[in-house]
PDB file of C-alpha atoms in Angstrom:
ATOM      1  CA  MET A  89      46.052-113.705 201.722  1.00 96.00           C
ATOM      2  CA  LEU A  90      42.634-114.132 202.809  1.00 97.00           C
ATOM      3  CA  HIS A  91      41.945-117.290 200.400  1.00 97.00           C
ATOM      4  CA  PHE A  92      45.046-118.821 202.397  1.00 97.00           C
ATOM      5  CA  LEU A  93      43.159-117.850 205.543  1.00 97.00           C
ATOM      6  CA  LEU A  94      39.925-118.960 205.412  1.00 97.00           C
ATOM      7  CA  SER A  95      40.709-122.454 202.879  1.00 96.00           C
ATOM      8  CA  ASP A  96      42.097-125.529 204.996  1.00 95.00           C
ATOM      9  CA  PRO A  97      46.026-126.058 204.207  1.00 92.00           C
ATOM     10  CA  SER A  98      46.381-129.246 205.049  1.00 88.00           C
ATOM     11  CA  THR A  99      44.066-130.226 202.685  1.00 91.00           C
ATOM     12  CA  GLY A 100      43.541-126.789 200.123  1.00 90.00           C
ATOM     13  CA  GLU A 101      39.643-127.030 200.400  1.00 94.00           C
ATOM     14  CA  ASP A 102      39.197-123.526 199.165  1.00 95.00           C
ATOM     15  CA  LYS A 103      35.358-123.879 199.162  1.00 97.00           C
ATOM     16  CA  ALA A 104      35.089-121.616 202.558  1.00 96.00           C
ATOM     17  CA  PHE A 105      36.278-118.694 200.595  1.00 97.00           C
ATOM     18  CA  PHE A 106      34.063-118.913 198.406  1.00 98.00           C
ATOM     19  CA  VAL A 107      30.899-119.694 200.147  1.00 97.00           C
ATOM     20  CA  MET A 108      32.111-116.071 202.173  1.00 98.00           C
ATOM     21  CA  MET A 109      32.416-113.900 199.160  1.00 98.00           C
ATOM     22  CA  LYS A 110      28.728-114.992 198.117  1.00 98.00           C
ATOM     23  CA  ASP A 111      27.415-114.139 201.151  1.00 98.00           C
ATOM     24  CA  PHE A 112      29.709-110.992 200.880  1.00 98.00           C
ATOM     25  CA  VAL A 113      27.812-109.996 197.286  1.00 97.00           C
ATOM     26  CA  GLU A 114      24.864-111.267 198.464  1.00 97.00           C
ATOM     27  CA  ARG A 115      23.922-109.008 202.018  1.00 97.00           C
ATOM     28  CA  HIS A 116      25.025-105.948 199.548  1.00 97.00           C
ATOM     29  CA  ARG A 117      23.581-106.627 196.923  1.00 96.00           C
ATOM     30  CA  ASP A 118      22.553-103.652 195.025  1.00 95.00           C
ATOM     31  CA  GLY A 119      23.837-101.494 197.933  1.00 95.00           C
ATOM     32  CA  VAL A 120      27.129 -99.328 198.942  1.00 95.00           C
ATOM     33  CA  ALA A 121      29.736-101.969 201.122  1.00 97.00           C
ATOM     34  CA  SER A 122      32.743-100.384 202.956  1.00 96.00           C
ATOM     35  CA  THR A 123      35.614-101.909 203.921  1.00 96.00           C
ATOM     36  CA  ASP A 124      34.631-102.581 207.282  1.00 96.00           C
ATOM     37  CA  ASP A 125      31.193-104.437 206.235  1.00 97.00           C
ATOM     38  CA  PHE A 126      33.980-106.264 204.246  1.00 97.00           C
ATOM     39  CA  ARG A 127      35.449-107.849 207.885  1.00 97.00           C
ATOM     40  CA  ALA A 128      32.030-107.754 209.097  1.00 97.00           C
ATOM     41  CA  VAL A 129      31.600-110.484 206.793  1.00 97.00           C
ATOM     42  CA  ALA A 130      34.954-111.837 206.544  1.00 98.00           C
ATOM     43  CA  ASN A 131      35.042-112.023 210.065  1.00 97.00           C
ATOM     44  CA  GLU A 132      31.653-114.540 210.458  1.00 96.00           C
ATOM     45  CA  HIS A 133      32.877-116.997 208.417  1.00 97.00           C
ATOM     46  CA  PHE A 134      36.592-116.885 210.034  1.00 97.00           C
ATOM     47  CA  THR A 135      35.866-118.279 213.201  1.00 94.00           C
ATOM     48  CA  LYS A 136      34.811-121.703 211.605  1.00 94.00           C
ATOM     49  CA  SER A 137      38.102-121.731 209.291  1.00 96.00           C
ATOM     50  CA  PRO A 138      40.615-124.332 210.207  1.00 96.00           C
ATOM     51  CA  ILE A 139      43.209-121.571 210.423  1.00 96.00           C
ATOM     52  CA  GLY A 140      40.870-119.415 212.781  1.00 96.00           C
ATOM     53  CA  ILE A 141      40.472-122.515 215.039  1.00 96.00           C
ATOM     54  CA  ARG A 142      43.867-123.630 215.259  1.00 94.00           C
ATOM     55  CA  TYR A 143      45.238-120.279 216.903  1.00 95.00           C
ATOM     56  CA  ARG A 144      41.882-119.589 218.244  1.00 95.00           C
ATOM     57  CA  LEU A 145      41.261-116.554 216.687  1.00 96.00           C
ATOM     58  CA  THR A 146      38.042-115.033 217.181  1.00 94.00           C
ATOM     59  CA  ASP A 147      37.969-112.969 214.075  1.00 96.00           C
ATOM     60  CA  LEU A 148      40.286-110.606 211.044  1.00 97.00           C
ATOM     61  CA  ASN A 149      41.183-107.468 212.728  1.00 96.00           C
ATOM     62  CA  TRP A 150      44.149-108.316 213.444  1.00 96.00           C
ATOM     63  CA  PHE A 151      44.355-109.339 209.751  1.00 97.00           C
ATOM     64  CA  PHE A 152      42.954-105.693 208.334  1.00 97.00           C
ATOM     65  CA  ASN A 153      45.118-103.569 211.179  1.00 95.00           C
ATOM     66  CA  GLN A 154      48.090-105.236 209.413  1.00 95.00           C
ATOM     67  CA  TRP A 155      47.153-105.765 205.820  1.00 95.00           C
ATOM     68  CA  VAL A 156      44.654-103.237 204.775  1.00 94.00           C
ATOM     69  CA  TYR A 157      45.114 -99.782 207.157  1.00 94.00           C
ATOM     70  CA  SER A 158      49.218-100.400 207.970  1.00 92.00           C
ATOM     71  CA  THR A 159      51.928 -99.783 205.260  1.00 91.00           C
ATOM     72  CA  GLU A 160      54.283-102.307 206.424  1.00 92.00           C
ATOM     73  CA  LEU A 161      55.541-104.761 204.135  1.00 94.00           C
ATOM     74  CA  PRO A 162      57.738-107.384 205.443  1.00 96.00           C
ATOM     75  CA  SER A 163      60.392-109.876 204.207  1.00 96.00           C
ATOM     76  CA  PHE A 164      60.033-114.008 205.873  1.00 96.00           C
ATOM     77  CA  ALA A 165      62.316-116.453 205.953  1.00 96.00           C
ATOM     78  CA  ILE A 166      62.697-120.338 207.613  1.00 96.00           C
ATOM     79  CA  LEU A 167      65.260-121.658 208.740  1.00 96.00           C
ATOM     80  CA  TYR A 168      65.150-125.271 209.835  1.00 97.00           C
ATOM     81  CA  THR A 169      66.785-128.811 210.439  1.00 96.00           C
ATOM     82  CA  ILE A 170      65.450-132.988 210.056  1.00 97.00           C
ATOM     83  CA  GLU A 171      66.060-134.863 212.794  1.00 97.00           C
ATOM     84  CA  ASP A 172      64.630-138.581 213.351  1.00 95.00           C
ATOM     85  CA  GLN A 173      62.701-140.335 215.326  1.00 95.00           C
ATOM     86  CA  PRO A 174      61.983-143.938 216.282  1.00 95.00           C
ATOM     87  CA  ASP A 175      59.037-144.381 214.476  1.00 94.00           C
ATOM     88  CA  GLY A 176      60.408-143.627 211.558  1.00 91.00           C
ATOM     89  CA  GLY A 177      58.952-140.543 211.233  1.00 94.00           C
ATOM     90  CA  VAL A 178      60.761-136.844 212.029  1.00 96.00           C
ATOM     91  CA  ILE A 179      60.487-133.250 212.848  1.00 97.00           C
ATOM     92  CA  VAL A 180      61.413-130.804 211.315  1.00 97.00           C
ATOM     93  CA  SER A 181      62.247-127.970 214.133  1.00 96.00           C
ATOM     94  CA  GLY A 182      63.991-123.884 213.035  1.00 96.00           C
ATOM     95  CA  THR A 183      62.788-120.410 213.237  1.00 97.00           C
ATOM     96  CA  ILE A 184      60.842-118.154 210.772  1.00 96.00           C
ATOM     97  CA  THR A 185      62.385-114.856 210.971  1.00 95.00           C
ATOM     98  CA  GLN A 186      60.426-111.588 209.882  1.00 95.00           C
ATOM     99  CA  ASN A 187      61.641-108.381 208.934  1.00 93.00           C
ATOM    100  CA  ASP A 188      60.342-104.478 208.119  1.00 93.00           C
ATOM    101  CA  ALA A 189      57.266-105.163 210.516  1.00 90.00           C
ATOM    102  CA  LYS A 190      56.630-103.721 213.889  1.00 86.00           C
ATOM    103  CA  ASP A 191      57.156-105.508 216.917  1.00 85.00           C
ATOM    104  CA  GLY A 192      53.847-108.108 217.630  1.00 87.00           C
ATOM    105  CA  TRP A 193      53.590-108.694 213.928  1.00 92.00           C
ATOM    106  CA  PHE A 194      51.577-112.045 213.141  1.00 95.00           C
ATOM    107  CA  MET A 195      50.451-113.715 210.497  1.00 96.00           C
ATOM    108  CA  PRO A 196      49.661-117.588 210.054  1.00 96.00           C
ATOM    109  CA  LEU A 197      52.383-119.290 206.881  1.00 97.00           C
ATOM    110  CA  PRO A 198      52.183-121.818 205.002  1.00 96.00           C
ATOM    111  CA  VAL A 199      55.149-124.484 204.920  1.00 96.00           C
ATOM    112  CA  GLY A 200      55.209-127.163 202.445  1.00 95.00           C
ATOM    113  CA  PHE A 201      56.466-130.368 202.114  1.00 95.00           C
ATOM    114  CA  THR A 202      57.638-132.392 199.550  1.00 95.00           C
ATOM    115  CA  LEU A 203      57.915-136.235 200.723  1.00 93.00           C
ATOM    116  CA  GLY A 204      58.346-138.104 197.688  1.00 82.00           C
ATOM    117  CA  GLY A 205      56.845-139.629 195.210  1.00 83.00           C
ATOM    118  CA  ASN A 206      53.867-137.366 194.350  1.00 87.00           C
ATOM    119  CA  ARG A 207      53.208-136.734 198.130  1.00 90.00           C
ATOM    120  CA  PHE A 208      52.767-133.344 199.359  1.00 92.00           C
ATOM    121  CA  ALA A 209      52.432-132.733 202.911  1.00 92.00           C
ATOM    122  CA  ASN A 210      51.419-128.832 204.019  1.00 93.00           C
ATOM    123  CA  GLY A 211      50.814-127.362 207.323  1.00 92.00           C
ATOM    124  CA  THR A 212      51.483-123.884 208.748  1.00 95.00           C
ATOM    125  CA  VAL A 213      53.577-121.880 211.812  1.00 95.00           C
ATOM    126  CA  ALA A 214      52.205-118.709 213.301  1.00 94.00           C
ATOM    127  CA  ASP A 215      54.821-116.461 212.962  1.00 94.00           C
ATOM    128  CA  TYR A 216      54.567-113.943 215.659  1.00 94.00           C
ATOM    129  CA  GLY A 217      57.202-111.635 216.069  1.00 91.00           C
ATOM    130  CA  ALA A 218      60.657-110.930 215.216  1.00 93.00           C
ATOM    131  CA  SER A 219      61.774-114.940 215.453  1.00 94.00           C
ATOM    132  CA  THR A 220      59.196-117.916 215.990  1.00 95.00           C
ATOM    133  CA  PRO A 221      60.199-121.018 216.741  1.00 97.00           C
ATOM    134  CA  PHE A 222      58.276-124.138 215.486  1.00 96.00           C
ATOM    135  CA  LYS A 223      58.614-128.114 215.753  1.00 96.00           C
ATOM    136  CA  ILE A 224      56.148-129.717 213.384  1.00 95.00           C
ATOM    137  CA  LYS A 225      56.455-133.824 213.129  1.00 95.00           C
ATOM    138  CA  LEU A 226      56.339-135.690 209.836  1.00 95.00           C
ATOM    139  CA  PRO A 227      55.766-139.635 208.495  1.00 93.00           C
ATOM    140  CA  THR A 228      58.855-139.301 206.634  1.00 93.00           C
ATOM    141  CA  ARG A 229      61.713-137.535 205.994  1.00 94.00           C
ATOM    142  CA  PRO A 230      60.647-134.728 203.618  1.00 95.00           C
ATOM    143  CA  THR A 231      62.838-134.022 199.985  1.00 94.00           C
ATOM    144  CA  LYS A 232      62.386-130.556 200.187  1.00 94.00           C
ATOM    145  CA  VAL A 233      60.976-128.078 202.859  1.00 95.00           C
ATOM    146  CA  GLU A 234      59.294-124.069 201.317  1.00 96.00           C
ATOM    147  CA  LEU A 235      58.078-121.222 203.041  1.00 97.00           C
ATOM    148  CA  ASP A 236      54.813-120.168 201.431  1.00 96.00           C
ATOM    149  CA  PRO A 237      55.650-122.476 198.332  1.00 94.00           C
ATOM    150  CA  TYR A 238      52.352-120.649 196.567  1.00 93.00           C
ATOM    151  CA  ARG A 239      52.970-117.158 197.526  1.00 94.00           C
ATOM    152  CA  TRP A 240      49.556-116.681 199.662  1.00 95.00           C
ATOM    153  CA  VAL A 241      51.517-114.361 201.463  1.00 96.00           C
ATOM    154  CA  LEU A 242      52.645-110.840 200.502  1.00 95.00           C
ATOM    155  CA  SER A 243      56.582-110.112 201.009  1.00 95.00           C
ATOM    156  CA  GLU A 244      58.954-108.241 200.044  1.00 94.00           C
ATOM    157  CA  LYS A 245      61.110-111.436 200.134  1.00 94.00           C
ATOM    158  CA  THR A 246      60.693-115.032 201.538  1.00 95.00           C
ATOM    159  CA  GLU A 247      63.333-117.231 201.764  1.00 93.00           C
ATOM    160  CA  THR A 248      63.680-120.714 203.201  1.00 90.00           C
ATOM    161  CA  LYS A 249      67.219-121.813 204.147  1.00 83.00           C
TER     162      LYS A 249
END
């Protein structure tokens, strides 16, 4: 999940994750490192990531509190509709729901769109709490919409409806 959070969801560019891991190893080579040491290095790199910038997140403390220091295992589902626009594009709108997590559970979730002709688009929805509405504009009607198509986010179950 950290790999996803430090990557650029729209392009798939993931160099920042490996830069962060290398930085962590270099700082703690031949020494002892704790989870908090790792979190500190990850925090520094995350603030510069596309997801950190997009959602104005200044650290990964929320992530570690939920996924490392807690035991919840949420399920996620996306329910959507597609509305044609006058300019030829479409609006994909709907709701992301989550179950089996504490109130206020937050996670940027990847959403993938198959546009046809070997074209794909990827985005994220910042899921917060039991139900999160979203709207995403696309240049053309997708033939497929999928929540977390590459299974980046740990979950009990992930569904697209």
